[in-house]
Amino acid sequence: MAPAAFGYRRHPDQDRHDPARHPVVVVGAGPVGLSLSIDLAQRGQSVVLLDDADRIGEGSRAICFSKRSLEVWDRLGVADRMLDKGVIWQVGKIFLRDAMVYRFDLLPESGHKMPAFINLQQYYAEAFLLDRVQQLPAIDLRWRNKVTGLAQHNDHAVLTIATPDGEYRLAADYVVACDGARSALRGLVGAEFEGEVFEDQFLIADVKMQAEFPTERWFWFDPPFHSGQSALLHRQPDNVWRIDLQIGADADAAVERQPENVRPRIERMLGHGDFSFEWISVYKFQCRRMQRLLHSRVIFAGDSAHQVSPFGARGANSGLEDGENLAWKLDLVLRGKAGAALLSSYDVERGQAADDNIRASTRSTDFIAPHSAQERRLRGAVLQLAKEADFAKRMVNAGRLSVPSVYDSPLSTPDAEAWAGGPKPGASMIDAPLARTDGAACYLSDAFVAAGRGFTLLHAANGAALPDGVGEIRIGRDAPLRDNAGHFAQRYDASPGAAYLLRPDGYVAARFKQPTPAALDAALARARGQA
Amino acid sequence: MTLSTTSNFADPDAAYRLIVEAHRGLSDEQSAALDAALVLTLANHIGDLGVLREAVELAKRGVVGEG
C-alpha cells in the first residue's frame, strides 16, 4: 500500500499571542493516539490531536491485534472494517527442526463476537481509525505539528509546537503522550526509561507471495532452513507474509537488511524465489518502562510509556488497553465528576499491566535467545522432552500472546461472597451469546455498547434497583435479553439476582449475589475513585 | 507410583524462569555443579526409586536417542 499523505493546514490557534486553551491534547496519531481520541470524542470531549508527520503507511509494523483490542475498536465503531480486512486466526504451532512439538488454540470456545486475533498491517488499522476520526468533528487533527517544548503549571501544561509556519504554543488541561518509543514528551518531562535491552537481532521481512500455508502462527526453533536460530511465519492480508528470522547478536544490521542478502535466506525457507518484498527491517528488542505513567499534567500511553519484544503481540495491544483505561477516567475528571485519585488508578492499573507484559515478553525473548550455554542446554532439554512429556510442552515459550490484564486495583470492591466462576473484580468482562425478546441473536458485548458504555449493571433478572446514571443489561426469562444457551449463566456463575457492576472500559468493578442499593452505591463510588 | 509428566505448575513459565535465574552469573562448570546438586535434591524429594528410574529413562532418551 502506498503511504497515505495528509496535508498540513494552518490553524487559527497559531495566530494567537497567548496560547489557546484546550481540555485535552493527544500527541501522536498512531493506533493508540487515534483510538484514544475517538474514545474521548465519543464521550463528548473535544480533542486536539497532533502528529509530527503527514503520512501513514510506512512498513507493516504491528500486525497482530488481540480479541481485547477488537472489542475496544468495536466500541469505537471501527471493528467491522478491521475484521473484514484482517486475517482471523487462533491456532499456533511450534516446531523443533522439522517436527511439531506443540500446538495451541487461543480461543477454544465459541460464543464470542470477536475472534482470538486478527493479523492486519498497522497502516490499515491506522487508515480505518483515521476514517473514523474524520466522522467526528470533536477531533481537531493537526499534521506536521511537532512538540518541541513543555511547561507544566498547577492546572495545565503548555506545549511548544513546531510547524512548517514556525512555532506556536497550546495550553491543555491534560496532555496525553502517545508519541511512541522515541517519545519527545518523555524526554521533556525528564523521565527515565528503565529495563533490559536484548543483544540478539531479528530480521523482519514482509513478503508478498501466493502460498498455501494455513492461517496459523508457525514458529520454529532451529529449523533446517535457518540452522541454530529461530523463525516465524505469519499471514497478513493481501497475500503478505510476515517472516521473522533470528540473526544473532553479531550480525551487521546494515548488511543484513539489504534485499540481495535477505532474498537467499527467504528462498531457503520457502524453497522458491517467487516472492517480492513489502518491507524489511532489522530489530533489537527492548523490554522497559517509565516508572510513572503520570507526570503532572502529562499522561503517557503506549510505546512512549513501555516497550516489549514483539513475541506475544503485547506492544500495540497493550497501548490500546492503556487508551481505553484512560479515556473514561480522563472524561470524568474533565467533567469535574472525579478527581486525581481516579487518574492515579490509571498509573496503578496500567503500570501493573506494563509489568506483566514486560515479564511475559522477557521470558519469551530469553527462551528464544538464550543468554548462555547453560540456558541453551535448558531450552534444548525442554524442547526435547516436549516431544513426549506434556509438562515440557507447557514450558516451550515462543511468545505468550496478549490477553487482557487483570488489575489489583483500588477501584475494585473485593468479593464478599464465594463465586464458582466468572470474571473477578479487576478482570475484563467476558463475551457471551444472547438473544433479544424477538429471538434475534446478539452478544453481551453489543448489549454493553447499547447500554451506553458508562458504568453498567449487568444482572440476571430479579435484579436490583439501578443507581443514578448507571446503564443496565438485564438478562433472564422475563428480561430484554435471554440466555437461551446458558453461556452467560455459566461464564458469570450467574444465579438469579446476581449482578456485576461494569466500569466504562468493561472491567468488573464489583459483583454481588443479591446486591443492595447501599452496596451498589459504595461500589460505584469506589470505582469512581471517590472512596 | 509412576512418573507424572503432565504439567503440575500453575505457571510453568515461572518455574522455568526460576531455574534460568539460578544459573545467571555462573560459569559453565558452576552451572553443571548446580544442576547436579538440584537433581540429587529433587530426587530425594521424590523419594521413589521407580519414579526416579522412569525419569532417568525419559531424560536419557532425549540425549542419546532410542537405543
PDB file of C-alpha atoms in Angstrom, chain A residues 196 362-363 366-367 371-375 377-380 382 384-385 388-392 394-397 400, chain B residues 4-9 11-17 19-20 23-24 28 31-32 35 58-59 61-63 66:
ATOM      1  CA  GLU A 196      16.568  -4.622  29.555  1.00  0.00           C
ATOM      2  CA  THR A 362      11.226 -11.046  28.730  1.00  0.00           C
ATOM      3  CA  ARG A 363      10.628 -14.730  29.457  1.00  0.00           C
ATOM      4  CA  ASP A 366      15.095 -15.196  26.803  1.00  0.00           C
ATOM      5  CA  PHE A 367      13.711 -18.572  25.720  1.00  0.00           C
ATOM      6  CA  HIS A 371      21.921 -15.846  27.300  1.00  0.00           C
ATOM      7  CA  SER A 372      24.435 -18.630  27.948  1.00  0.00           C
ATOM      8  CA  ALA A 373      25.451 -22.169  27.060  1.00  0.00           C
ATOM      9  CA  GLN A 374      23.558 -23.368  30.113  1.00  0.00           C
ATOM     10  CA  GLU A 375      20.357 -21.571  29.117  1.00  0.00           C
ATOM     11  CA  ARG A 377      21.014 -26.540  27.202  1.00  0.00           C
ATOM     12  CA  LEU A 378      17.983 -25.973  29.442  1.00  0.00           C
ATOM     13  CA  ARG A 379      15.937 -24.876  26.474  1.00  0.00           C
ATOM     14  CA  GLY A 380      17.210 -27.839  24.468  1.00  0.00           C
ATOM     15  CA  VAL A 382      12.591 -28.570  27.286  1.00  0.00           C
ATOM     16  CA  GLN A 384      13.491 -32.468  23.514  1.00  0.00           C
ATOM     17  CA  LEU A 385      11.226 -33.501  26.428  1.00  0.00           C
ATOM     18  CA  GLU A 388       6.705 -36.854  24.762  1.00  0.00           C
ATOM     19  CA  ALA A 389       6.065 -35.020  28.033  1.00  0.00           C
ATOM     20  CA  ASP A 390       3.129 -32.654  28.471  1.00  0.00           C
ATOM     21  CA  PHE A 391       4.805 -30.635  31.236  1.00  0.00           C
ATOM     22  CA  ALA A 392       7.627 -29.664  28.890  1.00  0.00           C
ATOM     23  CA  ARG A 394       3.859 -26.069  28.538  1.00  0.00           C
ATOM     24  CA  MET A 395       7.348 -24.668  29.077  1.00  0.00           C
ATOM     25  CA  VAL A 396       8.062 -24.181  25.366  1.00  0.00           C
ATOM     26  CA  ASN A 397       7.874 -20.433  25.050  1.00  0.00           C
ATOM     27  CA  ARG A 400       2.706 -15.872  25.274  1.00  0.00           C
TER      28      ARG A 400
ATOM     29  CA  SER B   4       3.954 -37.789  36.281  1.00  0.00           C
ATOM     30  CA  THR B   5       4.648 -35.966  33.017  1.00  0.00           C
ATOM     31  CA  THR B   6       1.507 -33.854  32.978  1.00  0.00           C
ATOM     32  CA  SER B   7       2.039 -30.182  33.751  1.00  0.00           C
ATOM     33  CA  ASN B   8       1.973 -29.697  37.533  1.00  0.00           C
ATOM     34  CA  PHE B   9       2.771 -25.996  37.795  1.00  0.00           C
ATOM     35  CA  ASP B  11       2.580 -21.116  35.908  1.00  0.00           C
ATOM     36  CA  PRO B  12       5.155 -23.305  34.109  1.00  0.00           C
ATOM     37  CA  ASP B  13       6.968 -20.222  32.764  1.00  0.00           C
ATOM     38  CA  ALA B  14       7.653 -19.077  36.319  1.00  0.00           C
ATOM     39  CA  ALA B  15       9.197 -22.449  37.201  1.00  0.00           C
ATOM     40  CA  TYR B  16      11.397 -22.391  34.104  1.00  0.00           C
ATOM     41  CA  ARG B  17      12.369 -18.822  34.868  1.00  0.00           C
ATOM     42  CA  ILE B  19      15.828 -22.271  37.148  1.00  0.00           C
ATOM     43  CA  VAL B  20      17.178 -19.911  34.468  1.00  0.00           C
ATOM     44  CA  HIS B  23      22.141 -20.117  36.683  1.00  0.00           C
ATOM     45  CA  ARG B  24      22.610 -16.444  35.784  1.00  0.00           C
ATOM     46  CA  ASP B  28      29.620 -23.258  32.806  1.00  0.00           C
ATOM     47  CA  SER B  31      26.154 -24.402  36.239  1.00  0.00           C
ATOM     48  CA  ALA B  32      26.888 -28.100  35.799  1.00  0.00           C
ATOM     49  CA  ASP B  35      22.359 -28.911  38.072  1.00  0.00           C
ATOM     50  CA  LEU B  58      12.822 -40.321  29.795  1.00  0.00           C
ATOM     51  CA  ALA B  59      15.633 -37.808  30.069  1.00  0.00           C
ATOM     52  CA  ARG B  61      16.075 -40.944  25.532  1.00  0.00           C
ATOM     53  CA  GLY B  62      16.254 -37.276  24.619  1.00  0.00           C
ATOM     54  CA  VAL B  63      20.021 -37.163  24.999  1.00  0.00           C
ATOM     55  CA  GLU B  66      16.210 -44.631  21.392  1.00  0.00           C
TER      56      GLU B  66
END
